[in-house]
mmCIF file of C-alpha atoms in Angstrom:
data_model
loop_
_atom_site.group_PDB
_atom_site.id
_atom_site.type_symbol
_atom_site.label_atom_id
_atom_site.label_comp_id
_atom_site.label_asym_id
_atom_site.label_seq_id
_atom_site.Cartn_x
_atom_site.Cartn_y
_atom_site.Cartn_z
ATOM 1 C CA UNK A 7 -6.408 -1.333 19.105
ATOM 2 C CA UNK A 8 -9.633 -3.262 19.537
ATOM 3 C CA UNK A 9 -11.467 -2.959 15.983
ATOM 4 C CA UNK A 10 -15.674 -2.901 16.090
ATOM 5 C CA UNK A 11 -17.057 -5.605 14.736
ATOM 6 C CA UNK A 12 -19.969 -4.704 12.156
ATOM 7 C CA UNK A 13 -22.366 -7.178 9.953
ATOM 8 C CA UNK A 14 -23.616 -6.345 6.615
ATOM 9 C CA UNK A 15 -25.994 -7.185 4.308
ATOM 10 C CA UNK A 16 -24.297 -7.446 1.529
ATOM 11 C CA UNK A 17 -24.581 -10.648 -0.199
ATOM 12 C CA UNK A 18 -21.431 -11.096 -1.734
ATOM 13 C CA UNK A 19 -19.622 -9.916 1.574
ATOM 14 C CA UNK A 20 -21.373 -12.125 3.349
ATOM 15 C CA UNK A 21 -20.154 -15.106 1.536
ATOM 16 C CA UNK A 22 -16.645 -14.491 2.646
ATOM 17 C CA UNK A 23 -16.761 -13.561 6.154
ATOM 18 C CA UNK A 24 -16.658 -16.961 7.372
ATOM 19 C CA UNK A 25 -14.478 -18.086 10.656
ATOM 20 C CA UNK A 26 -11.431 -17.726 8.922
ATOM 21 C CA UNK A 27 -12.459 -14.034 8.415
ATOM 22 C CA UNK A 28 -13.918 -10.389 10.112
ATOM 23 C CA UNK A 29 -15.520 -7.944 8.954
ATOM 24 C CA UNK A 30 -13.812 -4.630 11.171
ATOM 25 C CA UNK A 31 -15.255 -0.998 11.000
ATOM 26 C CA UNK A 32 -12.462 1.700 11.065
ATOM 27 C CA UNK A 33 -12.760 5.951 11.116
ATOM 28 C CA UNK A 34 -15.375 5.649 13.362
ATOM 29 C CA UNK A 35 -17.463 3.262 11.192
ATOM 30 C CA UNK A 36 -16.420 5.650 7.920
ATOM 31 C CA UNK A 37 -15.577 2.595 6.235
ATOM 32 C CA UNK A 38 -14.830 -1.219 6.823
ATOM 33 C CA UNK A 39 -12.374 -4.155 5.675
ATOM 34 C CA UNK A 40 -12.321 -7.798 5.487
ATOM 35 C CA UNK A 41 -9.373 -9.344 7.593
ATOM 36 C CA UNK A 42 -8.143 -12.695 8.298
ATOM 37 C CA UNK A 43 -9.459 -13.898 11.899
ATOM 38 C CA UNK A 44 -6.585 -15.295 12.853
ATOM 39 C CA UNK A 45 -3.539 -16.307 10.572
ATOM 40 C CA UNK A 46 -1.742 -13.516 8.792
ATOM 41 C CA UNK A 47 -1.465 -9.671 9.613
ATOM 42 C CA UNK A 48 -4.128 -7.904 10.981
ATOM 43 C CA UNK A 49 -4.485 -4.330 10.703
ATOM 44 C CA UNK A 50 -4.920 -1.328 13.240
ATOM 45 C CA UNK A 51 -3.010 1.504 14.974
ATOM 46 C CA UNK A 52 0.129 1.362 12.389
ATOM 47 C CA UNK A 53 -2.137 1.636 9.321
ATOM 48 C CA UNK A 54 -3.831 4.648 10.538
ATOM 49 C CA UNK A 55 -1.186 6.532 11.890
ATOM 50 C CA UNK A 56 0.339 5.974 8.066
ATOM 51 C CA UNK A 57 -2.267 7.080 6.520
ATOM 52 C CA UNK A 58 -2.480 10.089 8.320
ATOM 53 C CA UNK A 59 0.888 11.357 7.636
ATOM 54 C CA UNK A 60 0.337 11.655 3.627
ATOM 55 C CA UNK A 61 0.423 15.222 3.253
ATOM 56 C CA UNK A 62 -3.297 16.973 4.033
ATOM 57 C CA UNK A 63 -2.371 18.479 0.259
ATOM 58 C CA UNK A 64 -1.708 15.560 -1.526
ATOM 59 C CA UNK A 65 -3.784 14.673 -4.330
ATOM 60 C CA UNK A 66 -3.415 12.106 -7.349
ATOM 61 C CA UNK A 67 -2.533 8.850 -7.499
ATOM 62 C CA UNK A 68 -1.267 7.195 -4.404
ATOM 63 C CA UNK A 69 0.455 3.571 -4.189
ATOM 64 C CA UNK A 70 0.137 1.562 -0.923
ATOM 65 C CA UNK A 71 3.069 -1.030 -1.052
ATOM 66 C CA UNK A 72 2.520 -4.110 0.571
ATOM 67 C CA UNK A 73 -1.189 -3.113 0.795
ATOM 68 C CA UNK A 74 -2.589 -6.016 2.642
ATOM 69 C CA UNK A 75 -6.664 -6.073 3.049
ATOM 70 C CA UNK A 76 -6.491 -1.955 2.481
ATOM 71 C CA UNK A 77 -6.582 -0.796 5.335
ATOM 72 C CA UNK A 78 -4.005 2.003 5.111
ATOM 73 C CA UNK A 79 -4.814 2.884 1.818
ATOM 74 C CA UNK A 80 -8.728 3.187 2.558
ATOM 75 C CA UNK A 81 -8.251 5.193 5.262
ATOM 76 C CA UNK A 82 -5.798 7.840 3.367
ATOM 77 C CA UNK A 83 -8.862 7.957 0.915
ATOM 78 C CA UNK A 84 -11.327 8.275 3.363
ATOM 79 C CA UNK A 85 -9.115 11.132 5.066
ATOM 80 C CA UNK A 86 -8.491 13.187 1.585
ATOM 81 C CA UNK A 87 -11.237 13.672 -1.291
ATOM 82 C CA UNK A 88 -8.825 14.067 -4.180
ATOM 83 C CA UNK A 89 -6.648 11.015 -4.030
ATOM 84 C CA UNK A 90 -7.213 7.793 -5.580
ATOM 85 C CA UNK A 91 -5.715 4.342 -4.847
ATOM 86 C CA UNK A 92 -3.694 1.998 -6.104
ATOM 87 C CA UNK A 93 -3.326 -0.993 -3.861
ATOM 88 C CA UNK A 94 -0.528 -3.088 -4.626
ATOM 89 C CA UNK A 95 -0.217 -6.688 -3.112
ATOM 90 C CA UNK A 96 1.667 -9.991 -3.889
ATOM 91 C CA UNK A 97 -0.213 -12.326 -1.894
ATOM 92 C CA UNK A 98 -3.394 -13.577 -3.279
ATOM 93 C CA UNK A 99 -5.439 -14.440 -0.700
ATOM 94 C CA UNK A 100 -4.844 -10.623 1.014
ATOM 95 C CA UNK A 101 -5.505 -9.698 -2.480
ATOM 96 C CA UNK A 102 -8.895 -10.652 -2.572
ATOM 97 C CA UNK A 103 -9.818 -10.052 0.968
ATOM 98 C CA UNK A 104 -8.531 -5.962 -0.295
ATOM 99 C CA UNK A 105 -11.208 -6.941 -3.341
ATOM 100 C CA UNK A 106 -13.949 -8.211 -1.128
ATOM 101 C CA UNK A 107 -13.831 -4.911 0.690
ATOM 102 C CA UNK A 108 -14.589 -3.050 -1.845
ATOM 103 C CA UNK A 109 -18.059 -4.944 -2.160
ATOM 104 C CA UNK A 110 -19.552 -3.973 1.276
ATOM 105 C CA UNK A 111 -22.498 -1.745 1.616
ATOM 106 C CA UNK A 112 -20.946 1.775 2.652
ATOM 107 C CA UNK A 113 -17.925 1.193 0.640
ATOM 108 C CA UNK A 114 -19.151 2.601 -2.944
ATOM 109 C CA UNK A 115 -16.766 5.720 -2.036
ATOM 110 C CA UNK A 116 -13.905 3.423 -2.432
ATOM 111 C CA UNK A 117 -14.706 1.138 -4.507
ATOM 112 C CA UNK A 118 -14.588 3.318 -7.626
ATOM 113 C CA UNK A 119 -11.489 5.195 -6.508
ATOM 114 C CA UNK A 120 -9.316 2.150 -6.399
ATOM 115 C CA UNK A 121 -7.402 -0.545 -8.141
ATOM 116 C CA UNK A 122 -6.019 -3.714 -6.669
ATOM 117 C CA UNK A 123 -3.368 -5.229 -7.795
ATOM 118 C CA UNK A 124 -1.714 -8.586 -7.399
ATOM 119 C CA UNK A 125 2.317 -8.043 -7.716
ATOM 120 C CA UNK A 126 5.472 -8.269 -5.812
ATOM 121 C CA UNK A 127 6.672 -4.884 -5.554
ATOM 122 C CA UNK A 128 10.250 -5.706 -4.778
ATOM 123 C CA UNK A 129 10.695 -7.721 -8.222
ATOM 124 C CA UNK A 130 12.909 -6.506 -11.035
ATOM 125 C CA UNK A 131 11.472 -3.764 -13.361
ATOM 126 C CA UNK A 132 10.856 -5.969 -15.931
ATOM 127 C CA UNK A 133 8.511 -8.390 -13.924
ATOM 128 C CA UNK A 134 7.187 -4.090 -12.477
ATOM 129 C CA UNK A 135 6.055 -3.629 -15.949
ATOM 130 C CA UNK A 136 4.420 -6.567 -16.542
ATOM 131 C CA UNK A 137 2.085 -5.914 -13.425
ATOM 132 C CA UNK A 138 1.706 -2.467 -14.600
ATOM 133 C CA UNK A 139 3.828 -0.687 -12.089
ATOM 134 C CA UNK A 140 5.292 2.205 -14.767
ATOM 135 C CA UNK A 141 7.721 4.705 -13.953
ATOM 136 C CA UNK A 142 6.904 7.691 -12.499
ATOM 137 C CA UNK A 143 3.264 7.051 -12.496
ATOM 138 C CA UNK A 144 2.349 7.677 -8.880
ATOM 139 C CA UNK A 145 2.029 10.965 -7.217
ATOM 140 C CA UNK A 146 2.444 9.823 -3.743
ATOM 141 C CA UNK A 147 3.223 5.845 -1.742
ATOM 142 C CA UNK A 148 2.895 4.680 1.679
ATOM 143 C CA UNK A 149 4.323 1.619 2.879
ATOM 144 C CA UNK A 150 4.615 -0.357 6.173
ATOM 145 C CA UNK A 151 7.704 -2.448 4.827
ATOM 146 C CA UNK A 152 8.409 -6.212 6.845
ATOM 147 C CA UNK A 153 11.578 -5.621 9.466
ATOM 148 C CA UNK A 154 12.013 -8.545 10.292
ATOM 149 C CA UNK A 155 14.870 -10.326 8.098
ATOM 150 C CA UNK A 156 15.467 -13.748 6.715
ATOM 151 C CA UNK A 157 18.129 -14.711 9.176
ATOM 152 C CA UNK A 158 15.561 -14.904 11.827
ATOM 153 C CA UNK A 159 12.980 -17.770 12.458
ATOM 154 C CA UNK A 160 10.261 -17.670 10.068
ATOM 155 C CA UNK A 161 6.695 -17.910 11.735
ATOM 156 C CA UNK A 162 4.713 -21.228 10.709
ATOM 157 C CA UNK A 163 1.576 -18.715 9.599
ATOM 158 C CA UNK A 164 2.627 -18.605 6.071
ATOM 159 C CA UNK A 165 0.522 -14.907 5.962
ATOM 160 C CA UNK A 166 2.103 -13.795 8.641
ATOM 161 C CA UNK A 167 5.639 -14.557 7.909
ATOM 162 C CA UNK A 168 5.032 -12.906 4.119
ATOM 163 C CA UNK A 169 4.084 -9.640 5.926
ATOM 164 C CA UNK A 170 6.748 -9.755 8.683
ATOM 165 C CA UNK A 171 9.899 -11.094 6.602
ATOM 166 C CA UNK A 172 11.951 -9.049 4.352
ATOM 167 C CA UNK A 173 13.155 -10.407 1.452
ATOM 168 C CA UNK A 174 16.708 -10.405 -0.126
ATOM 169 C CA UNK A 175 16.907 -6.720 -1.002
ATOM 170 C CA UNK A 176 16.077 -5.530 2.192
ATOM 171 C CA UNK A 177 14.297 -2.534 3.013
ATOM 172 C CA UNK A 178 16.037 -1.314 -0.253
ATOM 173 C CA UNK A 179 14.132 -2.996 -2.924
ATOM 174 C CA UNK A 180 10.870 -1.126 -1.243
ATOM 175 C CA UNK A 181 12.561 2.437 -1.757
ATOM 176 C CA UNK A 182 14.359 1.724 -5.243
ATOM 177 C CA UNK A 183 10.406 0.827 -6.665
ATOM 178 C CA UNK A 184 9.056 4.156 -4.976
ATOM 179 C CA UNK A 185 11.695 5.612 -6.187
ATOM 180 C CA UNK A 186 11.041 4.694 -9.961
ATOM 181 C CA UNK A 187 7.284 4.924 -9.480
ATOM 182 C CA UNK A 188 6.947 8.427 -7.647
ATOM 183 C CA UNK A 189 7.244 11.423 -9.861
ATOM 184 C CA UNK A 190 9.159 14.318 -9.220
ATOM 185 C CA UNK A 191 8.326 16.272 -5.997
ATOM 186 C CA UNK A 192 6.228 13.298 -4.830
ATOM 187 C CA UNK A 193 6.078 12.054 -1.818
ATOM 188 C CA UNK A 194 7.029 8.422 -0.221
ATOM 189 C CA UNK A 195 5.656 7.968 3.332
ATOM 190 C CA UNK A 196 6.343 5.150 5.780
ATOM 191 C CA UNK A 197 6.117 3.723 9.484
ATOM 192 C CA UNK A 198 9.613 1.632 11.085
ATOM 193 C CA UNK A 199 11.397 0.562 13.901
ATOM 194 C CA UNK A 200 12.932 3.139 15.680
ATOM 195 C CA UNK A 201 15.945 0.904 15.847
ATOM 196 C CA UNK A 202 16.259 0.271 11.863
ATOM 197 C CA UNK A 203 16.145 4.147 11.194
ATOM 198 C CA UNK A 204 19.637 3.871 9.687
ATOM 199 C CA UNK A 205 18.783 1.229 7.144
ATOM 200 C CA UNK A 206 15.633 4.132 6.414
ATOM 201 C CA UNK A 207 18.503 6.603 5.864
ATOM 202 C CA UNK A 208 20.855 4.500 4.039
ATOM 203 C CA UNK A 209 17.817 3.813 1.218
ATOM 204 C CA UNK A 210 16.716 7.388 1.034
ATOM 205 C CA UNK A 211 20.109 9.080 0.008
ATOM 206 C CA UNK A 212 20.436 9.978 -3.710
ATOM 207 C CA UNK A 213 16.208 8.648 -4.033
ATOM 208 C CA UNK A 214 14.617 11.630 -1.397
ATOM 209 C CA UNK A 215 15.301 14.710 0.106
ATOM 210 C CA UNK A 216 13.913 16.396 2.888
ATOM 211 C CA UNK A 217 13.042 13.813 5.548
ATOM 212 C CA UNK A 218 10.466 14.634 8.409
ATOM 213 C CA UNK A 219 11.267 11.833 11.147
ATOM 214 C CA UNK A 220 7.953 11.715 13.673
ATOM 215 C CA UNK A 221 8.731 9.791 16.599
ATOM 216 C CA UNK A 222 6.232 7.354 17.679
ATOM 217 C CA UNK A 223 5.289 7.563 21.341
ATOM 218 C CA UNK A 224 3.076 4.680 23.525
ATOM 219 C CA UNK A 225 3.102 6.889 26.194
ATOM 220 C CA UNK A 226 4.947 10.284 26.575
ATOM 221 C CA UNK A 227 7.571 9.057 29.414
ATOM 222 C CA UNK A 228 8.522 6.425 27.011
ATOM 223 C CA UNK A 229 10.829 5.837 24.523
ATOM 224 C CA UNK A 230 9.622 5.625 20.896
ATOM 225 C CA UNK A 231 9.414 2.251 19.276
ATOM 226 C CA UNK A 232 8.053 3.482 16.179
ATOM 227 C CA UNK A 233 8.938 6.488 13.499
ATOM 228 C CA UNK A 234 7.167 7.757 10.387
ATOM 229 C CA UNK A 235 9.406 8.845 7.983
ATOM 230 C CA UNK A 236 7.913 11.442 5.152
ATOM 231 C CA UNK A 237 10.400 12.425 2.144
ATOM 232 C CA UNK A 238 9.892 13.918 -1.054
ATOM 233 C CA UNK A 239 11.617 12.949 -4.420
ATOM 234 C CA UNK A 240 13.971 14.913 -6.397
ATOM 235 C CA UNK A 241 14.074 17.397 -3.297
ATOM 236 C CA UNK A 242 17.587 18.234 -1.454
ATOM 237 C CA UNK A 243 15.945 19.886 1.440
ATOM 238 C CA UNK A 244 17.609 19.334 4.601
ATOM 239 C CA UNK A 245 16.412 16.303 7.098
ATOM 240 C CA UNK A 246 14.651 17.279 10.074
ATOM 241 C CA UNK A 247 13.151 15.346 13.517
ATOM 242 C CA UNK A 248 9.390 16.880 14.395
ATOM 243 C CA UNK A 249 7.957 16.686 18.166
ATOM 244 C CA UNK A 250 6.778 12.948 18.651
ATOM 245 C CA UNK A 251 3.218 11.659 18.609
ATOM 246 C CA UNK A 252 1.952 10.407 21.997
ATOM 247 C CA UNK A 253 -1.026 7.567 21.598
ATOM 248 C CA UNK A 254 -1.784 6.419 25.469
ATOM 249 C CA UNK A 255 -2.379 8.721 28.467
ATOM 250 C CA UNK A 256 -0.878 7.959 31.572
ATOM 251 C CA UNK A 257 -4.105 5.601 32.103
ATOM 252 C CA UNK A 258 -3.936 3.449 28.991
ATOM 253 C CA UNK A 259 -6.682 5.733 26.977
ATOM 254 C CA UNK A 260 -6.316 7.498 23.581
ATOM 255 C CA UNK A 261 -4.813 10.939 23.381
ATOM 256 C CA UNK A 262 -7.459 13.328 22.366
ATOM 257 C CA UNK A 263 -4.601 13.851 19.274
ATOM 258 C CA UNK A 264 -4.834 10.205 18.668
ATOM 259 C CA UNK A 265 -8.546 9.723 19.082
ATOM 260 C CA UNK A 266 -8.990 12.175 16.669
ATOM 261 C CA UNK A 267 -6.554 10.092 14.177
ATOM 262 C CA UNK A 268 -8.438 6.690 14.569
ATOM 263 C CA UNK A 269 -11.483 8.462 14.412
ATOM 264 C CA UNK A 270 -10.416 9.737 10.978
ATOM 265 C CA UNK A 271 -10.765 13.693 12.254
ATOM 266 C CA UNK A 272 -7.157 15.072 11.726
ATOM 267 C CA UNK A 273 -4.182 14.462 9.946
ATOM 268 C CA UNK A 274 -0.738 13.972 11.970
ATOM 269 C CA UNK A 275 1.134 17.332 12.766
ATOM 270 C CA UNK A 276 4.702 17.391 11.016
ATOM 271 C CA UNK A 277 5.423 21.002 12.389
ATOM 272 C CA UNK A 278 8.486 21.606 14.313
#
């Protein structure tokens, strides 16, 4: 997804957007983030879909795991009035381009709804608490977790190999800290391979209950690469598989479903 580039005014912002980083406009110039230019992950299309899929009801606290430069977690605050942000990240340098965000002109709406902070969520609970992640302190977490695992080839871009490599516990270590940080009937929501949707289901048994799997459709003849996965603590509601989410047309343009998601109009449909 090509992101608009915007300039600001802001002096402090404009001290950081150097070559090394952009300054990108998302929800149809609702809001904007500071990204790396070229090393590490760059946000778009995944982010937005996620944070479109926390529940149109939701309100409270919500985590972002992994957060990155905010981009997820901005635009789930953007998208719903009565949720504020925690924005959890382990590597510094993501950390404060998520920080540096929050400075831009425009941004004031997010800026005082949300708190960065610089930890590893997939450490012990002991090293948790020290960062301040308590138990059962969230109301709601989204989370694009890495898929890619240790056994393969690690990219040279040290950025981009933290947000594409899994650690040692797996996928796991991501679900048993939502799990101890969600409260009861809360909600954890997340975007995956298609292909890894066992290792999903494997981590959510005895942790969440009633699984909505939304199938991630390019285009609507093809098969989906991607799923977002919404579950609910505490809950032993049966799992079910919604209609998938198409993003191209036959001709390579948006969907008017999926305009209206980038655009930051609608939330994503989980009705069967």
């Amino acid at each position: 997804m090509e992101l608009k580039k915007i300039k600001t005014t802001d002096m402090e912002a404009e001290q950081v957007i150097t070559d090394n980083a952009t300054t990108d406009a998302f929800h149809d110039n609702s809001f904007q983030v500071v990204q790396p230019a070229q090393s590490g992950h760059r946000s778009g299309m995944d982010a937005l879909l996620l944070a479109a899929s926390v529940p149109q009801s939701a309100n409270g606290i919500l985590a972002d795991f992994g957060a990155g430069s905010g981009v997820a977690g901005f635009a789930a605050l953007n998208l719903n009035k009565n949720l504020d942000l925690l924005a959890i990240e382990k590597n510094s340098q993501m950390v404060a381009f998520a920080k540096q965000s929050l400075l831009l002109n425009g941004n004031e709406f997010l800026s005082d709804r949300t708190k960065v902070v610089e930890a590893d969520i997939t450490a012990n609970g002991t090293e948790r608490l020290k960062a301040g992640l308590e138990p059962e302190s969230v109301s709601h977490v989204i989370m694009n977790p890495p898929y890619n695992k240790l056994t393969l080839r690690l990219s040279p871009d040290v950025l981009k190999a933290e947000a594409y490599m899994l650690g040692e516990g797996g996928v796991d270590a991501w679900f048993r800290t939502a799990s101890s940080m969600i409260r009861p009937g809360g909600t954890l929501t997340l975007i995956y391979r298609t292909e890894n949707l066992g290792d999903i289901l494997a981590c959510a048994k005895g942790r969440f209950g009633g699984l909505e799997i939304l199938p991630i459709h390019s285009r609507a003849n093809e098969a989906a690469k991607r799923i977002i996965v919404r579950c609910t603590r505490g809950t032993r509601a049966p799992m079910s598989i919604v209609p998938g989410f198409v993003i191209h047309n036959d001709d390579g343009s948006f969907t008017q479903q999926a305009q209206e998601i980038f655009n930051g109009k609608a939330f994503m449909s989980f009705k069967g």
